[in-house]
mmCIF file with all atom_site columns, C-alpha atoms and ligand atoms in Angstrom:
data_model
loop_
_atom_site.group_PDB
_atom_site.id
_atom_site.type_symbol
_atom_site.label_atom_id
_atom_site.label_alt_id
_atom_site.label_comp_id
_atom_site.label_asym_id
_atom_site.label_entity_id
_atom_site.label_seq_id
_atom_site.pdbx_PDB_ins_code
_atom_site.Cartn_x
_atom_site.Cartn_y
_atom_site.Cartn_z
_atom_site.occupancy
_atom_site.B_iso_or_equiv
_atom_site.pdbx_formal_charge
_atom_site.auth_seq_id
_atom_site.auth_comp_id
_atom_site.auth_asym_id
_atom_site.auth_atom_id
_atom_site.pdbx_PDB_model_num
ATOM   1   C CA  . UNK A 1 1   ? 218.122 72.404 104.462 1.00 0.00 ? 1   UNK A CA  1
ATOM   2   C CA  . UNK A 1 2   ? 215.339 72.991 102.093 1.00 0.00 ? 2   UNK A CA  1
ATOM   3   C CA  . UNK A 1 3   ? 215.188 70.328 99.368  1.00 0.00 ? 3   UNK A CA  1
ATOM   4   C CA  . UNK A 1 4   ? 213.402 72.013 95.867  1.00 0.00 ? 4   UNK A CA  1
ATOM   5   C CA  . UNK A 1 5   ? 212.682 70.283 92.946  1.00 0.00 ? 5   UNK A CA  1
ATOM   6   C CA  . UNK A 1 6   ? 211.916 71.323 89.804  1.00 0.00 ? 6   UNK A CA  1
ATOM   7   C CA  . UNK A 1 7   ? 209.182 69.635 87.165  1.00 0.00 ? 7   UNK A CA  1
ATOM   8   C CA  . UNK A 1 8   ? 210.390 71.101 84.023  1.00 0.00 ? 8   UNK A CA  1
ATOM   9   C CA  . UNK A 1 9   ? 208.371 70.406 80.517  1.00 0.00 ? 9   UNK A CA  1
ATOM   10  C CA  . UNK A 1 10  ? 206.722 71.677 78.277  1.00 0.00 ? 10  UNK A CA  1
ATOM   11  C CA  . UNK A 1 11  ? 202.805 71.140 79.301  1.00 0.00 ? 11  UNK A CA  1
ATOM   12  C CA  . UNK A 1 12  ? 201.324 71.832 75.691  1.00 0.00 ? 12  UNK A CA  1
ATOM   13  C CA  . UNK A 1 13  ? 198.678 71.420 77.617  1.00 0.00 ? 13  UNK A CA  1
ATOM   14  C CA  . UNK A 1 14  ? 198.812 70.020 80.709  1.00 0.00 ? 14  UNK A CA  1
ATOM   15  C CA  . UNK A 1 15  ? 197.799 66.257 81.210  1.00 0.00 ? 15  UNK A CA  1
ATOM   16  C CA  . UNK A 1 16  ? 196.621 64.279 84.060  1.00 0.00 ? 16  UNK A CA  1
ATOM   17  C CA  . UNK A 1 17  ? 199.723 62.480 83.571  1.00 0.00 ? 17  UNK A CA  1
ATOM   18  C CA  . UNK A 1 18  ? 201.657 65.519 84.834  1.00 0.00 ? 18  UNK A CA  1
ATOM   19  C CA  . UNK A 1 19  ? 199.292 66.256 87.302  1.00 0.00 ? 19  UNK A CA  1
ATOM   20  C CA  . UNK A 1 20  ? 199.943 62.774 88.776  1.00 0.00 ? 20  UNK A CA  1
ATOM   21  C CA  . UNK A 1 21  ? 203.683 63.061 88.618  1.00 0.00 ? 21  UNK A CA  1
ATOM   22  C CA  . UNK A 1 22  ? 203.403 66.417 90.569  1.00 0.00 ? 22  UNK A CA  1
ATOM   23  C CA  . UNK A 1 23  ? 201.046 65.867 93.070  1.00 0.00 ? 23  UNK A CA  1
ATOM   24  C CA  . UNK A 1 24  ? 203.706 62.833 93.335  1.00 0.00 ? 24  UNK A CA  1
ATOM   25  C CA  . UNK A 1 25  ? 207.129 64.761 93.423  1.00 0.00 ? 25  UNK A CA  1
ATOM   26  C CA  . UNK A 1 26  ? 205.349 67.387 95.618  1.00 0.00 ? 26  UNK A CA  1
ATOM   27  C CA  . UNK A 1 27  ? 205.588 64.342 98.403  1.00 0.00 ? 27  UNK A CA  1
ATOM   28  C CA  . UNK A 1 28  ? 209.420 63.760 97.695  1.00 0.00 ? 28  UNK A CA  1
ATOM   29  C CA  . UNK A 1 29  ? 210.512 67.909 97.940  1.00 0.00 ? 29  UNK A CA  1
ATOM   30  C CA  . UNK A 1 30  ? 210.087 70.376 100.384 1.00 0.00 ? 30  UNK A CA  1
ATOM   31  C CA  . UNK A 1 31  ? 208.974 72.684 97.531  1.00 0.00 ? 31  UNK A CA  1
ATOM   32  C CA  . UNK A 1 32  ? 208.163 72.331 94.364  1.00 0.00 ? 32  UNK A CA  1
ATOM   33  C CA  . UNK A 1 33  ? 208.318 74.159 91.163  1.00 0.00 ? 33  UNK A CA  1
ATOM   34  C CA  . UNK A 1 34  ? 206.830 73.441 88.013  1.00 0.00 ? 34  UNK A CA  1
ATOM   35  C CA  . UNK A 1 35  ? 208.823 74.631 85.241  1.00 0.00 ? 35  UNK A CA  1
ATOM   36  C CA  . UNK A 1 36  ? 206.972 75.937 81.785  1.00 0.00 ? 36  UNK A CA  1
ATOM   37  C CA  . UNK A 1 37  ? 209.791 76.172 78.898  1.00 0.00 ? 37  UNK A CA  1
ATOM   38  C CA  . UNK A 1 38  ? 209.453 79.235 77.496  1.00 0.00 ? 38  UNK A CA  1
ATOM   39  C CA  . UNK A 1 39  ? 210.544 77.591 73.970  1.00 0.00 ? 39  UNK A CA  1
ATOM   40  C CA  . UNK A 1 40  ? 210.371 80.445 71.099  1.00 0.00 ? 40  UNK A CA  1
ATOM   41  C CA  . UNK A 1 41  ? 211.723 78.156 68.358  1.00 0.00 ? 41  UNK A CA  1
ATOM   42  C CA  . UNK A 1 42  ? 208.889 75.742 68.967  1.00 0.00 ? 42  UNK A CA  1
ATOM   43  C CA  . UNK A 1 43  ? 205.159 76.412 67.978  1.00 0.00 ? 43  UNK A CA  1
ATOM   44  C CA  . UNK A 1 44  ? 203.035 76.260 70.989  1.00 0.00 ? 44  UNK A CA  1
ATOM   45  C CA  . UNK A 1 45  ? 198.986 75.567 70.951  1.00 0.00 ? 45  UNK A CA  1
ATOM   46  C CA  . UNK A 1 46  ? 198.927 77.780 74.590  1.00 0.00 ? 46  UNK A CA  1
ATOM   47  C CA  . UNK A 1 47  ? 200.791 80.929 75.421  1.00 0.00 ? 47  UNK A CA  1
ATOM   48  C CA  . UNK A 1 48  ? 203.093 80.696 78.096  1.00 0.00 ? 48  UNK A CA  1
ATOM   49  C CA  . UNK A 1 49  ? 200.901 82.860 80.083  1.00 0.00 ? 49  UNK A CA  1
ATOM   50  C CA  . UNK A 1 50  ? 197.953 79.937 79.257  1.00 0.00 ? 50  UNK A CA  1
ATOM   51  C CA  . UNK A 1 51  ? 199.627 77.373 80.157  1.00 0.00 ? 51  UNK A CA  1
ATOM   52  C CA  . UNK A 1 52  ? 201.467 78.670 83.679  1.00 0.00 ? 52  UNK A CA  1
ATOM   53  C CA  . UNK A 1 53  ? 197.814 79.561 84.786  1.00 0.00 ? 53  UNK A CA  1
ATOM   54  C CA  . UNK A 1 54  ? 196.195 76.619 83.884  1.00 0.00 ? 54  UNK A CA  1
ATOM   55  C CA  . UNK A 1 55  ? 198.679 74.415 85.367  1.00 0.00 ? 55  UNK A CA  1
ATOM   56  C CA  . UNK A 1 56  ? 198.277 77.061 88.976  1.00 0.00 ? 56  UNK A CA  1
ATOM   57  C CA  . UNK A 1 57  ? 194.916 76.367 88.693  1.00 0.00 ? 57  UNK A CA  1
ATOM   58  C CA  . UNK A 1 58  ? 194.690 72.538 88.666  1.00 0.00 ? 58  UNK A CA  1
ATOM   59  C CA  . UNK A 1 59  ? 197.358 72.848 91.229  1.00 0.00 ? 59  UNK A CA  1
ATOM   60  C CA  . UNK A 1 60  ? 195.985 75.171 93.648  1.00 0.00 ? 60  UNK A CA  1
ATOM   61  C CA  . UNK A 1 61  ? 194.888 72.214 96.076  1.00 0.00 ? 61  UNK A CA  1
ATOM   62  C CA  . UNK A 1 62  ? 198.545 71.197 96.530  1.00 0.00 ? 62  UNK A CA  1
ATOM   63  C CA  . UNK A 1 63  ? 200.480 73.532 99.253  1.00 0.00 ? 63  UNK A CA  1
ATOM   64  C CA  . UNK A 1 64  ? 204.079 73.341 98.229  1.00 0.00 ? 64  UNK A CA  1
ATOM   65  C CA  . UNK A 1 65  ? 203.742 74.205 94.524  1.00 0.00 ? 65  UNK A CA  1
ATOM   66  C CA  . UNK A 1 66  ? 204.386 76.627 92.768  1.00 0.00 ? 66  UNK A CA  1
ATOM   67  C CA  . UNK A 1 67  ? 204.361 77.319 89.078  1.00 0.00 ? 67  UNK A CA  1
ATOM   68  C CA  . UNK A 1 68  ? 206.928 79.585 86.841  1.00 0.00 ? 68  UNK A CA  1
ATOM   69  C CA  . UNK A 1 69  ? 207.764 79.411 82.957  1.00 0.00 ? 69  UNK A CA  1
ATOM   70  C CA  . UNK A 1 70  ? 211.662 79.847 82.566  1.00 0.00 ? 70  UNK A CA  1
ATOM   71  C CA  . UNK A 1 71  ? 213.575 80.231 78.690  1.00 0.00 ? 71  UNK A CA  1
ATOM   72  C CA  . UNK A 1 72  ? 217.378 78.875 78.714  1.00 0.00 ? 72  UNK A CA  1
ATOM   73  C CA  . UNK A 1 73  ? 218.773 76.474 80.236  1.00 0.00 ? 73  UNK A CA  1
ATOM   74  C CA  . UNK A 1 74  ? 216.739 74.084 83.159  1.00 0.00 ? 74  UNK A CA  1
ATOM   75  C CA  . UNK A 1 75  ? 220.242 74.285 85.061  1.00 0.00 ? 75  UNK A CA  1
ATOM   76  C CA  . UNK A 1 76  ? 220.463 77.921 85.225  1.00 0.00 ? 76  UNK A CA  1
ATOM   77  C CA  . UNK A 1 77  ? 216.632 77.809 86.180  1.00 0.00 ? 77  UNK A CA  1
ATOM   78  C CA  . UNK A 1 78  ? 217.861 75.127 89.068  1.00 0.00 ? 78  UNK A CA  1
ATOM   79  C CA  . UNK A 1 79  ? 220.403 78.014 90.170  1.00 0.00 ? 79  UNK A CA  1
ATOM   80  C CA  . UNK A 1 80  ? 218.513 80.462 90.056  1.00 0.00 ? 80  UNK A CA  1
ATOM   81  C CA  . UNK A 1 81  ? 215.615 78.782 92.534  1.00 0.00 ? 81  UNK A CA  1
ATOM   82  C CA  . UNK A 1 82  ? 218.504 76.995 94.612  1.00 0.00 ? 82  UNK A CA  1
ATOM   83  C CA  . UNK A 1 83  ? 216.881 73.985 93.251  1.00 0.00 ? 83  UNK A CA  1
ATOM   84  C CA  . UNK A 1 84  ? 218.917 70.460 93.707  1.00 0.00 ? 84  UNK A CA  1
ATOM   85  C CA  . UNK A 1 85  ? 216.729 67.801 91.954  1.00 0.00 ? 85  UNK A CA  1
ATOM   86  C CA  . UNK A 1 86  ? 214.912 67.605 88.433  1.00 0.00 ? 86  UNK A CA  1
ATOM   87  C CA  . UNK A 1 87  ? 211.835 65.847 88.938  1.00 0.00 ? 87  UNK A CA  1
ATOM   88  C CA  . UNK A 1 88  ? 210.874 63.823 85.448  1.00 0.00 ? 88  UNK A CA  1
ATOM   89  C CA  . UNK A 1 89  ? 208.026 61.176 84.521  1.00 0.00 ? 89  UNK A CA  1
ATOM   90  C CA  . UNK A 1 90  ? 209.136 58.103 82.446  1.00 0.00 ? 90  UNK A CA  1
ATOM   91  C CA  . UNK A 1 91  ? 206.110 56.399 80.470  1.00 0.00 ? 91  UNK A CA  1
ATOM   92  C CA  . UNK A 1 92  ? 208.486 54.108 78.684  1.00 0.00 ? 92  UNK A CA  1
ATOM   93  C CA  . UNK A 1 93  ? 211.587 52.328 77.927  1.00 0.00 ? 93  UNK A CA  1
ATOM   94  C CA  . UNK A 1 94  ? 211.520 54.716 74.462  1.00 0.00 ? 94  UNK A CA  1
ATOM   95  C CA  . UNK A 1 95  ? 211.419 57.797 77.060  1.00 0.00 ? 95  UNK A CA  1
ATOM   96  C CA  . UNK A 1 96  ? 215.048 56.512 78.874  1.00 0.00 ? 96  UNK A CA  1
ATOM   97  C CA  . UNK A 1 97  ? 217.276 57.091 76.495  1.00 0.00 ? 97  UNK A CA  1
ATOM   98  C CA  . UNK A 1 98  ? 216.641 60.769 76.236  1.00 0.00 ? 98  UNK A CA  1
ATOM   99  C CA  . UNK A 1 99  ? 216.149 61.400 79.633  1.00 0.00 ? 99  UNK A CA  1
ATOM   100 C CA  . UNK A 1 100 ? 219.075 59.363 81.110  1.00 0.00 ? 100 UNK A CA  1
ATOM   101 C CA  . UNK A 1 101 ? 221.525 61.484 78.823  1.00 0.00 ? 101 UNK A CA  1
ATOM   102 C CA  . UNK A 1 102 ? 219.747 64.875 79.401  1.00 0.00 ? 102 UNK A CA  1
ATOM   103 C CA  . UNK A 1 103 ? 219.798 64.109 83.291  1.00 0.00 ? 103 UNK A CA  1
ATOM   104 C CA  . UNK A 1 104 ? 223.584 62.847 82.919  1.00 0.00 ? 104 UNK A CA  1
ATOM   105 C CA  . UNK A 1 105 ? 224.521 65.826 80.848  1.00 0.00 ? 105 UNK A CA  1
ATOM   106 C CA  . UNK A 1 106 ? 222.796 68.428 83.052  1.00 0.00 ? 106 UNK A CA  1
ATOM   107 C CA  . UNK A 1 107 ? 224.961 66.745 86.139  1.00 0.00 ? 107 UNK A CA  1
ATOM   108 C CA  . UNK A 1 108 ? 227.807 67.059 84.219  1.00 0.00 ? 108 UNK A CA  1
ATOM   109 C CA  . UNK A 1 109 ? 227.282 70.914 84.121  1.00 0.00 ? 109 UNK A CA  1
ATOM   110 C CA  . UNK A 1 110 ? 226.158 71.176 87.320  1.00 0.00 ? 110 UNK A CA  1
ATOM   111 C CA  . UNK A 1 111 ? 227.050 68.440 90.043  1.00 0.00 ? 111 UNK A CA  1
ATOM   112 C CA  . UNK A 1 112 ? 224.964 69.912 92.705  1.00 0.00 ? 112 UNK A CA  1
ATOM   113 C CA  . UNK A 1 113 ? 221.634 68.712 90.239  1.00 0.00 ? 113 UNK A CA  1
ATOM   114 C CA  . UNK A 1 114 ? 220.290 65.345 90.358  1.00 0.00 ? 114 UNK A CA  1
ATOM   115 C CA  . UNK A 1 115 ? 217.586 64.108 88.570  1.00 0.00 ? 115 UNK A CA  1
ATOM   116 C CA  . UNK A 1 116 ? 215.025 61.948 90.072  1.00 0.00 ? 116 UNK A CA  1
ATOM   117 C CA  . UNK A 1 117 ? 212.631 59.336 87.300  1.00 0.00 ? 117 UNK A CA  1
ATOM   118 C CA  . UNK A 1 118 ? 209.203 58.609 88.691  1.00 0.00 ? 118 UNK A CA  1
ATOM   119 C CA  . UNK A 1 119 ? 207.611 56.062 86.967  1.00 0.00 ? 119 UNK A CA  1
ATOM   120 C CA  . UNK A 1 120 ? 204.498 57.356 85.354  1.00 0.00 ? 120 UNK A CA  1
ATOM   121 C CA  . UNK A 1 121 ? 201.145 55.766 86.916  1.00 0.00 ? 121 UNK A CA  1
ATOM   122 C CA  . UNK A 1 122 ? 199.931 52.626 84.364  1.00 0.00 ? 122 UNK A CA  1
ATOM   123 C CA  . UNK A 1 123 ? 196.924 54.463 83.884  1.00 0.00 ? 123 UNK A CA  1
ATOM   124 C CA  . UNK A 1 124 ? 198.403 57.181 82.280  1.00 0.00 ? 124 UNK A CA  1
ATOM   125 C CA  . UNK A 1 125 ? 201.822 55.711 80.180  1.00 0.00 ? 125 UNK A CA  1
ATOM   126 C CA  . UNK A 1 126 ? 199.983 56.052 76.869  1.00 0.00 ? 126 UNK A CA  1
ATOM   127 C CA  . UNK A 1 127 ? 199.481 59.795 77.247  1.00 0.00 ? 127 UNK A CA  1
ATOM   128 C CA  . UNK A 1 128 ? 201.255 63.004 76.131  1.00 0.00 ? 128 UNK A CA  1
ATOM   129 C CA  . UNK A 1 129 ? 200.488 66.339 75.279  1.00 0.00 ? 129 UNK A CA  1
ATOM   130 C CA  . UNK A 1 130 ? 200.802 65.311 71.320  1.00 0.00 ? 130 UNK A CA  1
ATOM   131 C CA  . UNK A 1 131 ? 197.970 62.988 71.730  1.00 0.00 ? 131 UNK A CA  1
ATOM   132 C CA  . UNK A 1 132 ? 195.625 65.208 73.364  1.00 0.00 ? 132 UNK A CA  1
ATOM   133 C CA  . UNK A 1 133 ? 196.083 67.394 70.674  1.00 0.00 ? 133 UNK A CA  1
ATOM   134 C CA  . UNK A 1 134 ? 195.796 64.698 67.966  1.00 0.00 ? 134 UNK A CA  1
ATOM   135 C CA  . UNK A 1 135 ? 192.019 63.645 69.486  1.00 0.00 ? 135 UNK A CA  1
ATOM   136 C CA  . UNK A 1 136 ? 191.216 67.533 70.798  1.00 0.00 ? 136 UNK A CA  1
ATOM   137 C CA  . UNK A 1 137 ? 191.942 68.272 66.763  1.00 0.00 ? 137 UNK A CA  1
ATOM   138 C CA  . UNK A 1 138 ? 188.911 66.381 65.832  1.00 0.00 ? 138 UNK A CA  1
ATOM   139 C CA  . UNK A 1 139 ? 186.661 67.381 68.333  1.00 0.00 ? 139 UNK A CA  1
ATOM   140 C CA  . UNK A 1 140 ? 187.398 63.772 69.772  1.00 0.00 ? 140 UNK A CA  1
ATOM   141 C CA  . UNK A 1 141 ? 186.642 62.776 73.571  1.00 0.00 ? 141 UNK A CA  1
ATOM   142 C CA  . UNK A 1 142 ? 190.053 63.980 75.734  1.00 0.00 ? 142 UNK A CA  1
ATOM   143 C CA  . UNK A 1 143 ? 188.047 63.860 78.871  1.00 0.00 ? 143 UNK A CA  1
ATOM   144 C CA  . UNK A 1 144 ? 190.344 60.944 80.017  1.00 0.00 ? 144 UNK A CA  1
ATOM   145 C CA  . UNK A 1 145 ? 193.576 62.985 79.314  1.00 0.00 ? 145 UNK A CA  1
ATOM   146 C CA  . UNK A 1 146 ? 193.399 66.240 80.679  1.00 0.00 ? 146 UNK A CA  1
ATOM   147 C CA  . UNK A 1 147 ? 192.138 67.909 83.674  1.00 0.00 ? 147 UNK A CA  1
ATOM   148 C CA  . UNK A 1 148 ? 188.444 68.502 83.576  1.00 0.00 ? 148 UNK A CA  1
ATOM   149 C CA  . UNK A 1 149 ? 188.702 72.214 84.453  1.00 0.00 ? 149 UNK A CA  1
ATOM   150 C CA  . UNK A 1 150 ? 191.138 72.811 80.762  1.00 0.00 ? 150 UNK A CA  1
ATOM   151 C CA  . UNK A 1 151 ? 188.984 69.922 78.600  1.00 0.00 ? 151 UNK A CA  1
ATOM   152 C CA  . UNK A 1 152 ? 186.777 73.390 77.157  1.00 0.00 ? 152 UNK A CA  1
ATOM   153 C CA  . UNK A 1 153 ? 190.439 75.386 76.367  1.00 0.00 ? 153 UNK A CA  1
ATOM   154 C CA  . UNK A 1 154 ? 191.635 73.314 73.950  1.00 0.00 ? 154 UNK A CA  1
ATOM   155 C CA  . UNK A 1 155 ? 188.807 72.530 72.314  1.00 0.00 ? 155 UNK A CA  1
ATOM   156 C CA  . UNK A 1 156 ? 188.573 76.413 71.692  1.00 0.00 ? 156 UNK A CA  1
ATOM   157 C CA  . UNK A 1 157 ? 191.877 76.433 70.329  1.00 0.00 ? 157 UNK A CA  1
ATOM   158 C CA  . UNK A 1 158 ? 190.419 73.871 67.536  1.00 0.00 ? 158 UNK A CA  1
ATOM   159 C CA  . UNK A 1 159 ? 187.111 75.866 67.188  1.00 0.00 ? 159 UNK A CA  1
ATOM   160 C CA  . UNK A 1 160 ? 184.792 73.553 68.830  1.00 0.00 ? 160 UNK A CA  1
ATOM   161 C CA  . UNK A 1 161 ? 182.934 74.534 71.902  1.00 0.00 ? 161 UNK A CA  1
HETATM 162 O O1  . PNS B 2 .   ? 207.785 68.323 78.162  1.00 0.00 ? 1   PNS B O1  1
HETATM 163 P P1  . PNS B 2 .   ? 209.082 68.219 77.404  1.00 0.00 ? 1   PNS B P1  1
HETATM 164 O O2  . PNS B 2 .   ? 208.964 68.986 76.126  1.00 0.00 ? 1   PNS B O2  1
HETATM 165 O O3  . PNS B 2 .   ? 209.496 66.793 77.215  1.00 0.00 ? 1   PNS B O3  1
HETATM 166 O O4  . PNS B 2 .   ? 210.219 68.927 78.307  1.00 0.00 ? 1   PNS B O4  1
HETATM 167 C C1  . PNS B 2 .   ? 211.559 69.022 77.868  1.00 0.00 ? 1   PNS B C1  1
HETATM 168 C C2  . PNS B 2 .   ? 212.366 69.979 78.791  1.00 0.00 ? 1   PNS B C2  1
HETATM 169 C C3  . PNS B 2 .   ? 211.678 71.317 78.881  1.00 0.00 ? 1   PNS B C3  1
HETATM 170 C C4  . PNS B 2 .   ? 212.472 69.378 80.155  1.00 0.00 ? 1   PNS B C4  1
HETATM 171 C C5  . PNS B 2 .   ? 213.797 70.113 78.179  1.00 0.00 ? 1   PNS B C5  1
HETATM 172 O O5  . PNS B 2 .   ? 213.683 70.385 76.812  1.00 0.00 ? 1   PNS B O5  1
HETATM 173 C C6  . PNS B 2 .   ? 214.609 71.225 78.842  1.00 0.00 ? 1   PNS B C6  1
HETATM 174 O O6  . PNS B 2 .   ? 215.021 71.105 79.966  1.00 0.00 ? 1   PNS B O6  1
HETATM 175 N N1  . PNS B 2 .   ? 214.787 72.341 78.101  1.00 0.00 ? 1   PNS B N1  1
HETATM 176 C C7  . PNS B 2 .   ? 215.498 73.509 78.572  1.00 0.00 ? 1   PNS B C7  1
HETATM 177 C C8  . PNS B 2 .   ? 216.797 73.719 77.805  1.00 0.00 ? 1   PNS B C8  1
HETATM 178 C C9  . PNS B 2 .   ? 217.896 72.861 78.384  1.00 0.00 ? 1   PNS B C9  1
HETATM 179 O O7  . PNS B 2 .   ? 218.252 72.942 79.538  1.00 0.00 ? 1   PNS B O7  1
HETATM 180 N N2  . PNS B 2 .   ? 218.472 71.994 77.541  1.00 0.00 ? 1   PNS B N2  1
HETATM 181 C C10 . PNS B 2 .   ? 219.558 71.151 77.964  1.00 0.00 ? 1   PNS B C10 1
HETATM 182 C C11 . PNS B 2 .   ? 219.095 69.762 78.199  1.00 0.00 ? 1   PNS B C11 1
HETATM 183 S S1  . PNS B 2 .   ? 218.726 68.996 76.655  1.00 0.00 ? 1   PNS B S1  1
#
């Protein structure tokens, strides 16, 4: 039996705080697909097209991952890959409560999904997409929070380069 996991998230941009958690999950699954939420009510800084390549691009070293954007619901994504497991990142005890009643609720729907927390690297539990923003909005150093090959792309997006 193949085991696939999904990383679902947003990855306004990508951070090396997800890049950690999937070259992490990518060890747990047989294969492994990031999910990009396709989220039209929500105002993104990168397309979806921007931010599925980027993230296949910083992953291209990793063999058994693969990138897709999905819109709807992450279990009808899961069903649609044959996926079993949701792969999230926790940073800290203000993340659980969220996450414990999304992953509880998304069993509920679908038994066959389980969600599985990896705790986020030390280095990297301050981080999230919203910060790199905040700094990259100010033409502030986010060489520490993002990939080095996507540090110039949002800076763009803020007019500095
Ligand atoms: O990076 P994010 O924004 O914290 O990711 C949140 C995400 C995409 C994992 C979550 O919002 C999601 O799964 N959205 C898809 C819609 C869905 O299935 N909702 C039901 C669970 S609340």
């Amino acid at each position: 039996m193949i085991r696939r996991g999904v990383y679902p998230g947003s990855f306004d941009p990508v951070t090396k705080g997800h890049v950690d958690v999937i070259e992490r999950a990518a060890k747990l699954v047989d294969e492994l697909t990031v999910g990009v939420l396709n989220n039209s009510a929500k105002i993104s800084l990168f397309s979806i097209d921007e931010r599925v390549s980027m993230i296949e691009e910083i992953t291209a070293h990793i063999g058994n991952v693969k990138v897709s954007s999905f819109d709807g619901l992450l279990v009808d994504f899961m069903k649609k890959l044959d996926a079993r497991f949701v792969i999230r990142g926790l940073r800290a005890v203000s993340d659980f409560e969220l996450e414990l009643q999304v992953a509880q609720s998304n069993t509920l729907v679908n038994p066959e999904v389980d969600t599985i927390f990896l705790a986020t690297n030390l280095q990297y539990s301050y981080l999230s997409s919203t910060v790199v923003k905040e700094f990259a909005s100010y033409g502030g150093d986010i060489s520490h929070f993002v990939p080095e090959a996507i540090i110039d792309r949002v800076y763009e997006k803020y007019g500095f380069k």
